[in-house]
Amino acid sequence: MGALRLPRLLSDGMVLQRDRAARIHGCAAPSATVRLTFSGQFYTAKANAGGAWEITLPPVPAGGPYTLTAEASGEALVVRDILFGDVWVASGQSNMELPMSRVRDLYAADMAAADNPHLRHFWVPRTYNFHGPRDDYPGGVWEAVTPETIPRFFATAYFFADSLYRRYGVPIGLIASAAGGTPVQAWMSREALAPFPAHLAELERCEDERVVNEKIQFDKTREADWYAALNSADAGLRDGFYQTDYDDAAWPSRPLTAPWDDDPALSQNGAFWFRTTFEVPARLAGRPAVLRLGCVRDADTVYVNGQTVGATAYQYPPRIYELPETLLREGTNSIVARVVSIRNTGGFVAGKPYKLIVDGQEISLEHDWKYHVGAFTPALPEPENFEAKPAGLFNAMIAPALPQAIRGVIWYQGESNTGAPWEYDTLFRGLVADWRVRWGQGDFPFLFVQLAGYVTPHIPATQSLWPVLREKQRACLDIPNTAMAVTLDVGEANDLHPLNKREVGRRLALAAFRLAYGEDVEHSGPLARKATRRENNIYVNLSHADGLAARSAPLEVEISGADGVFTSCRADIVGDALVVRGAPAQAASVRYAWADSPAGALLYNAEGLPAAPFLLDIEG
């Protein structure tokens, strides 16, 4: 490799922010003269003693494609197919990272027809660094939307970008930088963490590479030993429970998706085997098929007619296993699932699809399956997740993008902070302020997604902190030029990763229409402003409440006294307010939709956007 280099983000197919100066920077031989050719114009710069150089291009309107050539010391680099449009950073954790391939069931037609050279993304590799901001990514390329690339696009970000392109017709570039299972502090710089001593101390611990490497190796060894011991003890692997002709006549049966907690034989950790049979008519024998086995806690290996057809190592992905031709035979066929419960109670998640699809015909698998314990084992302790440590992702996954002008940020994150949500608003404020300072573009639009509805397994509803984190997110709306997409109604109580990402992207796009593009459109669901007492009644005033209505009746809120005990009350809609009539004199606070996954009536405005949950002290 020569001395002349450009960062990976400045590569073929890139999208640069229209109508703003573009910083083209890179490395060359120390003190070399760098010559840049772009759109018939020539620019020069001299590399410093370390070889770094930078040239600023004047603002360019939306359009392209363009070619850029950099030359220095006899070397030349050519960057082709450059577009100018609007660049958005798509960041957060798994619900932002979730790719279109995971939502194929809902959007198969969209994906098959996806073909837009003006929608592009740069997928940032998942990596971390605790030793300061990096100036480049270790990998990544720009890709345009095609049927072949669309499975890799972040689903929420894709639908957001598609909405923008359909409305404005300008190229859209997505810097796709997200990592599942990561808290907000992982995306904050060291400087932004200064007001948070505990997080700063954790960063300082991680700056010792010896500590990090030893812990990673310890966790890997412990996990390998755990699986080796489990596999060695597992009667199912030893005796061939997966074989088609294995005699399971003495095994008990149970509904496939019944909870495991009530069965002493299943409410431990270890390996558990499930078997069933199904009939295949002659016309479907020898045909390729797709096995849908819902979602499984925690890990699984699946066999059809004694042959392994798929395995998944953790609980969240849908189990979609393709069966090759010739595997299915006429008559009786077998499916065997080995489920490994690692550190929680295992099980097959109810409400998900359990079926075999052959030539468009479905064979249901939602019936009683036989089961047997392979082996019990103590739970495998949780490994230390260094991706989730403070500042690591900012340094490695955000900092290299800071030289590039952007239109704004879309952010979907918060699930990993629900264990301790009380400081989320102050952390998030610090992140937004720091990113804005470092990008040097003022208060660019920062659009974020409030947590959807979800019921956390094995945590009693009275102990859940998801509503607290949602309230902390709502409190952040006083940050200038921010908007929040409420997604309570498109969540799935049984899935941390709800599939309806089109609506999430659409709601973020509505916020962009308003904040980034200045359109006079309704971009928010109803937001509670204050609760006041008037004689015997309590009034909750809301903004963004034109056409306020409940999707079902009766509409209920909860009222508490000074004791903090909440009771349900009916609320009437009067204009842009909710009214609780005949409220007790001791009423001190009022809350709405305060649950993991609230049931019952939800409030909407005329735009069809849902109200954000709230908790308010009652004034007066």
Coordinates of C-alpha atoms in Angstrom, one line a residue:
M1 CA 0.0 0.0 0.0
G2 CA 1.3 3.4 -1.0
A3 CA 1.5 6.5 1.3
L4 CA -1.5 8.2 -0.4
R5 CA -4.7 7.1 1.3
L6 CA -8.3 8.2 1.9
P7 CA -10.5 7.1 4.7
R8 CA -12.9 4.2 3.9
L9 CA -15.9 6.5 4.2
L10 CA -14.5 8.5 1.3
S11 CA -14.7 5.7 -1.3
D12 CA -16.6 4.6 -4.4
G13 CA -20.3 5.2 -4.2
M14 CA -20.1 7.6 -1.3
V15 CA -22.8 10.2 -0.6
L16 CA -21.6 13.6 0.5
Q17 CA -23.9 16.2 2.1
R18 CA -25.3 18.6 -0.4
D19 CA -25.1 22.4 -0.1
R20 CA -22.3 22.2 2.5
A21 CA -18.5 22.3 2.2
A22 CA -17.1 18.8 2.0
R23 CA -13.9 17.9 3.9
I24 CA -11.7 15.6 1.8
H25 CA -8.9 14.3 3.9
G26 CA -6.4 11.6 4.1
C27 CA -2.7 10.6 4.4
A28 CA 0.3 11.0 2.0
A29 CA 4.0 11.1 2.4
P30 CA 5.1 13.7 4.9
S31 CA 5.2 17.2 3.4
A32 CA 4.0 15.9 0.1
T33 CA 1.8 18.1 -2.1
V34 CA -1.6 16.7 -2.7
R35 CA -3.5 17.6 -5.9
L36 CA -7.3 17.0 -6.0
T37 CA -9.3 17.1 -9.2
F38 CA -13.1 17.4 -8.9
S39 CA -15.8 18.6 -11.3
G40 CA -13.2 20.3 -13.6
Q41 CA -11.6 22.2 -10.7
F42 CA -8.1 21.7 -9.1
Y43 CA -7.3 22.0 -5.4
T44 CA -4.0 21.5 -3.6
A45 CA -2.8 21.0 -0.1
K46 CA 0.5 20.1 1.6
A47 CA 0.6 17.1 4.0
N48 CA 2.0 17.9 7.4
A49 CA 5.0 16.2 9.0
G50 CA 2.8 13.2 9.9
G51 CA 1.4 12.9 6.4
A52 CA -2.1 14.2 7.2
W53 CA -3.8 16.6 4.7
E54 CA -7.2 18.1 4.1
I55 CA -8.9 19.9 1.2
T56 CA -12.3 21.6 1.5
L57 CA -14.6 21.4 -1.5
P58 CA -17.2 24.2 -2.0
P59 CA -20.9 23.3 -1.5
V60 CA -22.4 21.2 -4.3
P61 CA -26.2 20.9 -4.9
A62 CA -27.9 17.5 -5.0
G63 CA -26.9 15.3 -7.9
G64 CA -24.1 13.3 -9.5
P65 CA -22.5 11.0 -10.2
Y66 CA -19.1 12.7 -9.9
T67 CA -15.5 11.4 -9.9
L68 CA -12.7 12.7 -7.6
T69 CA -9.0 12.1 -8.2
A70 CA -6.3 12.6 -5.6
E71 CA -2.6 12.6 -6.6
A72 CA 0.6 12.9 -4.6
S73 CA 4.2 11.8 -5.0
G74 CA 3.4 9.9 -8.2
E75 CA 0.5 8.0 -6.7
A76 CA -3.1 8.5 -7.7
L77 CA -6.5 7.5 -6.2
V78 CA -9.8 7.7 -8.0
V79 CA -13.1 7.7 -6.2
R80 CA -16.0 7.1 -8.6
D81 CA -19.8 7.3 -8.5
I82 CA -20.1 10.1 -5.9
L83 CA -23.5 11.5 -5.2
F84 CA -24.4 14.7 -3.3
G85 CA -27.6 14.4 -1.2
D86 CA -28.6 14.2 2.4
V87 CA -26.4 12.1 4.8
W88 CA -28.0 10.7 8.0
V89 CA -26.3 8.8 10.8
A90 CA -28.3 5.8 11.9
S91 CA -27.2 4.7 15.3
G92 CA -28.2 2.9 18.5
Q93 CA -28.6 -0.7 19.4
S94 CA -30.2 -3.8 18.0
N95 CA -33.5 -2.3 16.9
M96 CA -31.6 0.1 14.7
E97 CA -29.1 -2.5 13.6
L98 CA -31.8 -5.0 12.8
P99 CA -31.5 -5.7 9.0
M100 CA -34.1 -6.0 6.3
S101 CA -33.3 -9.8 6.2
R102 CA -35.0 -10.1 9.6
V103 CA -38.2 -8.5 8.5
R104 CA -38.5 -10.4 5.2
D105 CA -41.8 -11.9 6.2
L106 CA -43.5 -8.5 6.2
Y107 CA -41.7 -6.9 3.3
A108 CA -40.8 -9.6 0.8
A109 CA -42.4 -7.7 -2.0
D110 CA -40.5 -4.5 -1.1
M111 CA -37.2 -6.3 -1.0
A112 CA -37.8 -8.1 -4.3
A113 CA -38.5 -4.8 -6.0
A114 CA -35.8 -2.8 -4.2
D115 CA -33.7 -1.0 -6.8
N116 CA -32.7 2.6 -6.1
P117 CA -29.1 3.8 -6.9
H118 CA -29.9 7.0 -5.0
L119 CA -30.3 5.2 -1.7
R120 CA -27.0 4.1 -0.2
H121 CA -25.5 3.0 3.1
F122 CA -22.1 2.6 4.6
W123 CA -22.3 -0.2 7.1
V124 CA -19.9 0.5 9.9
P125 CA -18.2 -2.6 11.2
R126 CA -18.9 -3.4 14.9
T127 CA -15.8 -2.7 16.8
Y128 CA -14.7 -0.8 19.9
N129 CA -11.6 1.1 21.1
F130 CA -10.8 2.5 24.6
H131 CA -7.7 4.5 23.6
G132 CA -9.2 7.6 22.0
P133 CA -11.1 8.4 18.8
R134 CA -10.0 6.6 15.7
D135 CA -9.7 8.4 12.4
D136 CA -10.8 5.6 10.1
Y137 CA -12.9 2.5 10.0
P138 CA -11.3 -1.0 9.7
G139 CA -13.7 -1.9 6.9
G140 CA -16.9 -1.0 5.1
V141 CA -18.1 0.0 1.7
W142 CA -20.9 2.1 0.2
E143 CA -23.7 0.1 -1.2
A144 CA -26.8 1.2 -3.2
V145 CA -30.2 -0.5 -2.7
T146 CA -30.7 -3.5 -5.0
P147 CA -32.5 -6.8 -4.4
E148 CA -29.0 -8.3 -3.5
T149 CA -28.0 -5.6 -1.0
I150 CA -31.3 -4.8 0.6
P151 CA -31.1 -7.6 3.2
R152 CA -28.1 -5.9 4.7
F153 CA -29.7 -2.4 5.1
F154 CA -30.9 -1.4 8.6
A155 CA -34.7 -1.8 8.3
T156 CA -35.7 1.3 10.2
A157 CA -33.1 3.4 8.5
Y158 CA -34.1 2.1 5.1
F159 CA -37.7 2.9 5.4
F160 CA -36.8 6.4 6.8
A161 CA -34.5 7.0 3.8
D162 CA -37.0 5.7 1.3
S163 CA -39.6 8.1 2.7
L164 CA -37.3 11.0 2.3
Y165 CA -36.3 10.0 -1.2
R166 CA -39.9 9.6 -2.3
R167 CA -40.8 13.1 -0.9
Y168 CA -37.7 15.1 -2.0
G169 CA -36.1 13.1 -4.8
V170 CA -32.5 13.7 -3.5
P171 CA -29.9 11.0 -2.9
I172 CA -29.9 9.7 0.7
G173 CA -26.7 8.3 2.3
L174 CA -26.9 6.4 5.6
I175 CA -23.9 6.0 7.8
A176 CA -25.2 2.8 9.5
S177 CA -23.4 2.7 12.9
A178 CA -25.2 0.6 15.5
A179 CA -24.5 -2.3 17.8
G180 CA -27.0 -4.6 19.6
G181 CA -26.9 -4.8 23.3
T182 CA -25.2 -1.5 23.9
P183 CA -26.1 1.3 26.4
V184 CA -26.0 5.0 25.6
Q185 CA -22.7 5.5 27.5
A186 CA -20.9 3.3 25.0
W187 CA -21.6 5.9 22.3
M188 CA -20.3 8.8 24.4
S189 CA -16.9 10.3 24.2
R190 CA -14.5 10.4 27.2
E191 CA -15.1 14.1 27.6
A192 CA -18.9 13.7 27.5
L193 CA -18.6 11.1 30.3
A194 CA -16.7 13.5 32.6
P195 CA -19.9 14.2 34.7
F196 CA -20.4 10.5 35.3
P197 CA -17.6 9.3 37.6
A198 CA -18.7 5.6 37.6
H199 CA -18.8 5.4 33.8
L200 CA -15.5 7.2 33.5
A201 CA -13.9 4.9 36.0
E202 CA -15.1 1.9 34.0
L203 CA -13.6 3.4 30.9
E204 CA -10.3 3.8 32.7
R205 CA -10.4 0.2 33.7
C206 CA -10.9 -0.8 30.1
E207 CA -8.0 1.3 28.9
D208 CA -5.7 -1.3 30.4
E209 CA -5.4 -3.8 27.5
R210 CA -4.1 -6.5 29.8
V211 CA -7.3 -6.4 31.9
V212 CA -9.5 -6.5 28.8
N213 CA -7.6 -9.3 27.1
E214 CA -7.4 -11.4 30.2
K215 CA -11.1 -11.1 30.9
I216 CA -12.0 -11.9 27.3
Q217 CA -9.9 -15.0 27.4
F218 CA -11.3 -16.0 30.8
D219 CA -14.8 -15.7 29.5
K220 CA -14.0 -17.7 26.3
T221 CA -12.4 -20.5 28.2
R222 CA -15.2 -20.6 30.8
E223 CA -17.8 -20.8 28.0
A224 CA -15.9 -23.5 26.1
D225 CA -15.5 -25.5 29.2
W226 CA -19.2 -25.1 30.0
Y227 CA -20.4 -26.3 26.6
A228 CA -17.8 -29.2 26.6
A229 CA -19.2 -30.4 30.0
L230 CA -22.8 -30.0 28.9
N231 CA -22.2 -31.9 25.6
S232 CA -20.3 -34.6 27.4
A233 CA -23.1 -35.1 29.9
D234 CA -26.0 -34.8 27.4
A235 CA -27.7 -38.2 27.0
G236 CA -29.3 -36.9 23.8
L237 CA -26.0 -36.5 22.0
R238 CA -24.7 -39.8 23.5
D239 CA -27.8 -41.9 22.7
G240 CA -28.9 -40.2 19.5
F241 CA -32.2 -38.6 20.5
Y242 CA -32.0 -36.8 17.1
Q243 CA -32.1 -40.1 15.1
T244 CA -35.3 -40.7 13.1
D245 CA -35.7 -44.2 14.5
Y246 CA -35.0 -43.3 18.2
D247 CA -37.7 -44.8 20.4
D248 CA -39.4 -41.9 22.3
A249 CA -42.5 -43.9 23.3
A250 CA -41.8 -43.3 27.0
W251 CA -41.3 -39.6 26.7
P252 CA -44.0 -37.3 28.1
S253 CA -45.7 -34.7 25.8
R254 CA -46.5 -31.0 26.2
P255 CA -47.8 -28.1 24.1
L256 CA -44.8 -26.7 22.2
T257 CA -45.1 -23.1 23.4
A258 CA -46.3 -23.8 27.0
P259 CA -44.2 -22.0 29.6
W260 CA -41.4 -24.0 31.1
D261 CA -41.5 -22.3 34.5
D262 CA -44.3 -24.7 35.8
D263 CA -42.4 -27.9 35.0
P264 CA -39.5 -28.8 37.4
A265 CA -37.9 -30.8 34.7
L266 CA -37.6 -27.8 32.4
S267 CA -37.2 -24.9 34.8
Q268 CA -33.4 -25.5 35.2
N269 CA -30.5 -24.9 32.9
G270 CA -29.2 -27.5 30.6
A271 CA -30.0 -29.4 27.3
F272 CA -33.6 -30.4 26.6
W273 CA -34.8 -32.4 23.6
F274 CA -38.2 -32.0 21.8
R275 CA -39.4 -34.4 19.1
T276 CA -42.4 -34.5 16.8
T277 CA -43.5 -36.1 13.6
F278 CA -45.5 -34.9 10.6
E279 CA -46.9 -36.4 7.4
V280 CA -45.7 -35.4 3.9
P281 CA -47.9 -36.4 0.9
A282 CA -46.1 -37.9 -2.1
R283 CA -46.5 -34.7 -4.2
L284 CA -44.4 -32.7 -1.6
A285 CA -41.8 -35.3 -1.0
G286 CA -38.3 -34.4 -2.2
R287 CA -39.2 -30.7 -2.4
P288 CA -37.2 -27.9 -0.7
A289 CA -38.9 -26.4 2.3
V290 CA -38.6 -23.8 5.0
L291 CA -38.9 -24.6 8.6
R292 CA -40.2 -21.8 10.9
L293 CA -39.5 -22.6 14.5
G294 CA -40.5 -19.3 16.1
C295 CA -38.0 -18.0 18.6
V296 CA -36.2 -20.1 21.2
R297 CA -34.7 -19.3 24.6
D298 CA -31.7 -19.6 24.6
A299 CA -30.0 -21.7 21.9
D300 CA -31.1 -24.5 19.6
T301 CA -29.9 -27.1 17.1
V302 CA -32.6 -28.6 14.9
Y303 CA -32.7 -31.9 13.0
V304 CA -35.1 -33.1 10.3
N305 CA -35.0 -36.8 9.6
G306 CA -31.8 -37.1 11.6
Q307 CA -30.0 -34.4 9.6
T308 CA -28.9 -31.0 11.1
V309 CA -30.8 -28.2 9.3
G310 CA -29.9 -25.2 11.5
A311 CA -28.6 -23.8 14.7
T312 CA -28.8 -20.5 16.5
A313 CA -26.7 -19.5 19.5
Y314 CA -28.8 -16.9 21.2
Q315 CA -32.5 -16.2 21.9
Y316 CA -33.6 -13.3 19.7
P317 CA -33.4 -14.2 16.0
P318 CA -36.3 -15.9 14.4
R319 CA -35.6 -19.5 13.6
I320 CA -35.9 -19.8 9.8
Y321 CA -34.2 -23.0 8.5
E322 CA -34.1 -24.0 4.9
L323 CA -34.4 -27.7 4.1
P324 CA -32.7 -29.0 1.0
E325 CA -34.3 -31.1 -1.7
T326 CA -34.5 -34.8 -1.0
L327 CA -34.7 -34.4 2.8
L328 CA -38.5 -34.6 3.1
R329 CA -39.9 -38.0 2.2
E330 CA -43.3 -39.4 1.6
G331 CA -45.1 -40.4 4.8
T332 CA -43.8 -39.8 8.4
N333 CA -41.0 -37.3 8.9
S334 CA -39.4 -36.2 12.2
I335 CA -38.3 -32.9 13.7
V336 CA -36.0 -32.8 16.7
A337 CA -35.0 -29.7 18.5
R338 CA -32.2 -29.6 21.1
V339 CA -32.8 -26.5 23.2
V340 CA -30.0 -25.2 25.5
S341 CA -31.1 -23.1 28.4
I342 CA -28.0 -21.1 29.2
R343 CA -28.8 -18.8 32.1
N344 CA -32.6 -18.2 32.0
T345 CA -35.6 -20.5 31.9
G346 CA -35.8 -21.8 28.3
G347 CA -38.7 -22.2 26.0
F348 CA -40.4 -21.7 22.6
V349 CA -41.8 -18.2 22.5
A350 CA -45.6 -18.2 22.1
G351 CA -47.2 -16.2 19.4
K352 CA -44.5 -16.9 16.8
P353 CA -44.9 -19.0 13.7
Y354 CA -44.2 -22.8 14.1
K355 CA -44.7 -24.4 10.7
L356 CA -43.2 -26.1 7.7
I357 CA -43.7 -24.5 4.3
V358 CA -43.4 -26.7 1.3
D359 CA -44.4 -25.4 -2.2
G360 CA -46.5 -22.7 -0.6
Q361 CA -48.4 -25.1 1.6
E362 CA -48.1 -25.0 5.4
I363 CA -47.9 -27.9 7.8
S364 CA -48.6 -26.6 11.3
L365 CA -46.2 -27.7 14.1
E366 CA -48.2 -26.1 16.9
H367 CA -49.2 -29.2 18.7
D368 CA -47.9 -31.4 21.5
W369 CA -44.3 -32.4 21.2
K370 CA -42.5 -35.1 23.2
Y371 CA -39.7 -34.0 25.4
H372 CA -36.8 -35.3 27.5
V373 CA -34.0 -33.9 29.6
G374 CA -30.6 -34.4 28.1
A375 CA -28.6 -32.9 31.0
F376 CA -28.8 -30.4 33.7
T377 CA -26.1 -27.9 34.4
P378 CA -25.5 -24.8 36.4
A379 CA -26.1 -21.5 34.6
L380 CA -23.3 -20.1 32.5
P381 CA -22.4 -16.7 34.0
E382 CA -22.8 -13.7 31.7
P383 CA -19.6 -12.8 29.9
E384 CA -18.4 -9.2 30.2
N385 CA -19.6 -7.3 27.1
F386 CA -16.8 -4.9 26.2
E387 CA -18.8 -3.5 23.3
A388 CA -21.1 -2.1 26.0
K389 CA -18.3 -0.3 27.9
P390 CA -18.2 3.5 28.0
A391 CA -16.8 5.4 25.1
G392 CA -15.6 2.3 23.2
L393 CA -18.2 2.6 20.4
F394 CA -17.9 6.4 20.1
N395 CA -14.2 6.1 19.5
A396 CA -14.4 3.3 17.0
M397 CA -17.8 3.7 15.3
I398 CA -18.7 7.4 15.4
A399 CA -15.4 9.4 15.6
P400 CA -14.2 8.4 12.1
A401 CA -17.4 10.0 10.6
L402 CA -17.0 13.3 12.4
P403 CA -15.2 15.1 9.5
Q404 CA -18.1 14.5 7.2
A405 CA -21.0 16.9 7.0
I406 CA -24.4 15.3 7.8
R407 CA -28.1 16.4 7.7
G408 CA -28.9 14.8 11.0
V409 CA -29.1 11.7 13.2
I410 CA -31.7 9.0 13.8
W411 CA -31.3 7.1 17.0
Y412 CA -33.0 3.9 18.3
Q413 CA -31.6 2.8 21.6
G414 CA -32.5 2.5 25.3
E415 CA -33.3 -1.2 25.9
S416 CA -29.8 -1.8 27.4
N417 CA -30.3 1.1 29.9
T418 CA -33.6 -0.2 31.3
G419 CA -31.9 -1.9 34.2
A420 CA -30.9 1.5 35.6
P421 CA -32.9 4.1 33.7
W422 CA -32.7 7.0 36.2
E423 CA -29.7 8.7 34.6
Y424 CA -30.7 8.1 31.0
D425 CA -31.9 11.6 30.3
T426 CA -28.7 13.2 31.6
L427 CA -26.6 10.7 29.7
F428 CA -28.6 11.2 26.5
R429 CA -28.4 15.0 26.8
G430 CA -24.7 14.7 27.1
L431 CA -24.4 12.5 24.0
V432 CA -26.5 14.9 21.9
A433 CA -24.6 17.9 23.0
D434 CA -21.2 16.3 22.5
W435 CA -22.0 14.9 19.0
R436 CA -23.3 18.4 17.9
V437 CA -20.1 20.1 19.2
R438 CA -17.9 17.5 17.5
W439 CA -19.6 17.6 14.2
G440 CA -19.5 21.4 14.3
Q441 CA -22.8 21.9 12.5
G442 CA -24.8 23.5 15.2
D443 CA -28.0 21.9 16.5
F444 CA -28.6 19.5 13.7
P445 CA -31.8 17.4 13.9
F446 CA -31.6 14.5 16.3
L447 CA -34.6 12.2 15.9
F448 CA -35.0 9.3 18.4
V449 CA -37.3 6.4 18.9
Q450 CA -39.1 5.8 22.2
L451 CA -39.1 2.2 23.4
A452 CA -41.8 0.0 22.0
G453 CA -44.0 -2.3 24.0
Y454 CA -42.3 -5.4 25.3
V455 CA -42.8 -7.7 28.3
T456 CA -39.4 -8.6 29.7
P457 CA -39.3 -12.4 30.4
H458 CA -38.9 -13.5 34.1
I459 CA -39.3 -10.0 35.5
P460 CA -42.5 -9.2 37.3
A461 CA -44.5 -6.3 35.8
T462 CA -44.3 -4.5 39.2
Q463 CA -40.5 -4.5 38.9
S464 CA -40.1 -3.5 35.3
L465 CA -38.3 -0.2 34.6
W466 CA -39.2 0.2 30.9
P467 CA -41.9 2.8 31.6
V468 CA -39.3 4.8 33.6
L469 CA -36.9 4.9 30.7
R470 CA -39.7 5.9 28.3
E471 CA -40.4 8.8 30.6
K472 CA -36.8 9.8 30.6
Q473 CA -36.8 9.8 26.8
R474 CA -39.9 12.0 26.8
A475 CA -38.1 14.4 29.1
C476 CA -35.4 14.9 26.5
L477 CA -37.8 16.6 24.1
D478 CA -36.7 19.9 25.6
I479 CA -33.4 19.5 23.8
P480 CA -33.5 21.9 20.9
N481 CA -34.3 20.5 17.5
T482 CA -35.2 17.0 18.6
A483 CA -38.2 14.8 18.0
M484 CA -39.4 11.5 19.4
A485 CA -41.1 8.7 17.4
V486 CA -43.5 6.9 19.8
T487 CA -43.7 3.2 18.9
L488 CA -45.7 1.8 21.8
D489 CA -48.4 0.5 19.4
V490 CA -46.1 -1.2 17.0
G491 CA -44.2 -3.2 19.6
E492 CA -44.7 -6.9 20.2
A493 CA -45.0 -8.0 23.8
N494 CA -43.2 -11.3 23.0
D495 CA -40.4 -9.9 21.0
L496 CA -37.7 -7.4 21.9
H497 CA -37.3 -6.7 18.1
P498 CA -40.7 -5.9 16.7
L499 CA -41.0 -6.4 12.9
N500 CA -43.0 -3.3 11.8
K501 CA -40.0 -1.2 11.0
R502 CA -41.8 0.6 8.1
E503 CA -43.9 2.5 10.6
V504 CA -41.0 3.4 12.8
G505 CA -39.1 4.7 9.7
R506 CA -42.2 6.6 8.6
R507 CA -42.6 8.3 12.0
L508 CA -39.0 9.3 12.0
A509 CA -39.4 10.7 8.5
L510 CA -42.3 12.8 9.6
A511 CA -40.1 14.3 12.2
A512 CA -37.4 15.0 9.6
F513 CA -40.0 16.6 7.3
R514 CA -40.6 19.1 10.1
L515 CA -37.2 19.6 11.7
A516 CA -34.8 19.0 8.8
Y517 CA -36.8 20.2 5.9
G518 CA -39.0 22.9 7.4
E519 CA -42.4 21.5 6.4
D520 CA -45.5 22.4 8.3
V521 CA -46.6 18.8 9.0
E522 CA -47.7 17.1 12.2
H523 CA -44.7 15.1 13.2
S524 CA -45.5 14.0 16.8
G525 CA -48.1 12.1 18.7
P526 CA -49.8 13.8 21.6
L527 CA -47.4 14.9 24.4
A528 CA -48.6 15.7 27.9
R529 CA -47.6 19.1 29.1
K530 CA -49.1 19.5 32.6
A531 CA -51.7 18.1 34.9
T532 CA -53.8 20.6 37.0
R533 CA -56.7 20.3 39.5
R534 CA -59.8 22.3 38.9
E535 CA -62.3 21.7 41.7
N536 CA -63.0 17.9 41.6
N537 CA -61.5 17.3 38.2
I538 CA -58.0 16.8 37.0
Y539 CA -57.1 18.1 33.5
V540 CA -54.1 16.8 31.6
N541 CA -53.2 19.2 28.7
L542 CA -51.5 17.8 25.7
S543 CA -49.8 19.3 22.7
H544 CA -49.9 17.8 19.2
A545 CA -53.5 16.9 20.1
D546 CA -55.6 17.9 17.1
G547 CA -58.3 15.3 16.6
L548 CA -57.4 13.6 19.9
A549 CA -59.2 10.3 20.1
A550 CA -58.9 6.9 21.8
R551 CA -58.8 3.8 19.6
S552 CA -60.9 1.9 22.0
A553 CA -63.0 2.6 25.1
P554 CA -63.0 3.3 27.9
L555 CA -59.8 5.4 28.1
E556 CA -58.1 5.0 31.4
V557 CA -55.3 6.7 33.3
E558 CA -53.9 6.0 36.8
I559 CA -54.0 8.3 39.8
S560 CA -52.0 8.1 43.0
G561 CA -52.0 9.9 46.3
A562 CA -49.0 10.8 48.4
D563 CA -48.5 7.1 49.2
G564 CA -47.6 6.4 45.6
V565 CA -50.2 3.7 45.2
F566 CA -51.9 4.0 41.7
T567 CA -55.5 3.2 40.9
S568 CA -57.2 3.1 37.6
C569 CA -59.6 5.9 36.6
R570 CA -61.7 6.7 33.6
A571 CA -60.5 9.7 31.5
D572 CA -62.7 11.7 29.1
I573 CA -61.4 13.6 26.1
V574 CA -62.3 17.2 26.1
G575 CA -60.7 19.1 23.2
D576 CA -56.9 18.8 23.6
A577 CA -57.1 17.6 27.2
L578 CA -57.9 14.5 29.3
V579 CA -60.3 15.0 32.2
V580 CA -60.6 12.7 35.2
R581 CA -63.8 13.7 36.9
G582 CA -64.4 13.4 40.6
A583 CA -60.8 12.8 41.4
P584 CA -60.0 12.3 45.1
A585 CA -58.7 15.3 46.9
Q586 CA -55.4 13.6 47.8
A587 CA -54.5 12.8 44.2
A588 CA -50.9 13.8 43.7
S589 CA -49.8 12.3 40.3
V590 CA -51.3 10.9 37.1
R591 CA -49.8 8.5 34.6
Y592 CA -50.8 7.0 31.3
A593 CA -49.8 3.8 29.5
W594 CA -47.4 3.0 32.4
A595 CA -46.5 -0.6 31.7
D596 CA -44.1 -2.7 29.7
S597 CA -46.6 -3.3 27.0
P598 CA -49.8 -1.4 27.8
A599 CA -53.1 -3.0 27.0
G600 CA -56.4 -1.2 26.4
A601 CA -57.1 2.2 24.9
L602 CA -54.3 4.2 23.2
L603 CA -54.6 7.9 22.4
Y604 CA -53.9 9.1 18.9
N605 CA -54.1 12.5 17.1
A606 CA -55.7 13.1 13.7
E607 CA -52.4 12.2 12.0
G608 CA -52.7 8.7 13.5
L609 CA -49.7 9.1 15.8
P610 CA -49.9 7.7 19.3
A611 CA -49.5 9.6 22.5
A612 CA -46.3 9.2 24.5
P613 CA -46.8 7.6 28.0
F614 CA -46.4 10.1 30.8
L615 CA -46.1 10.5 34.6
L616 CA -47.0 14.0 35.9
D617 CA -47.3 15.6 39.3
I618 CA -50.7 17.3 39.7
E619 CA -50.6 21.0 40.1
G620 CA -53.0 23.2 42.1

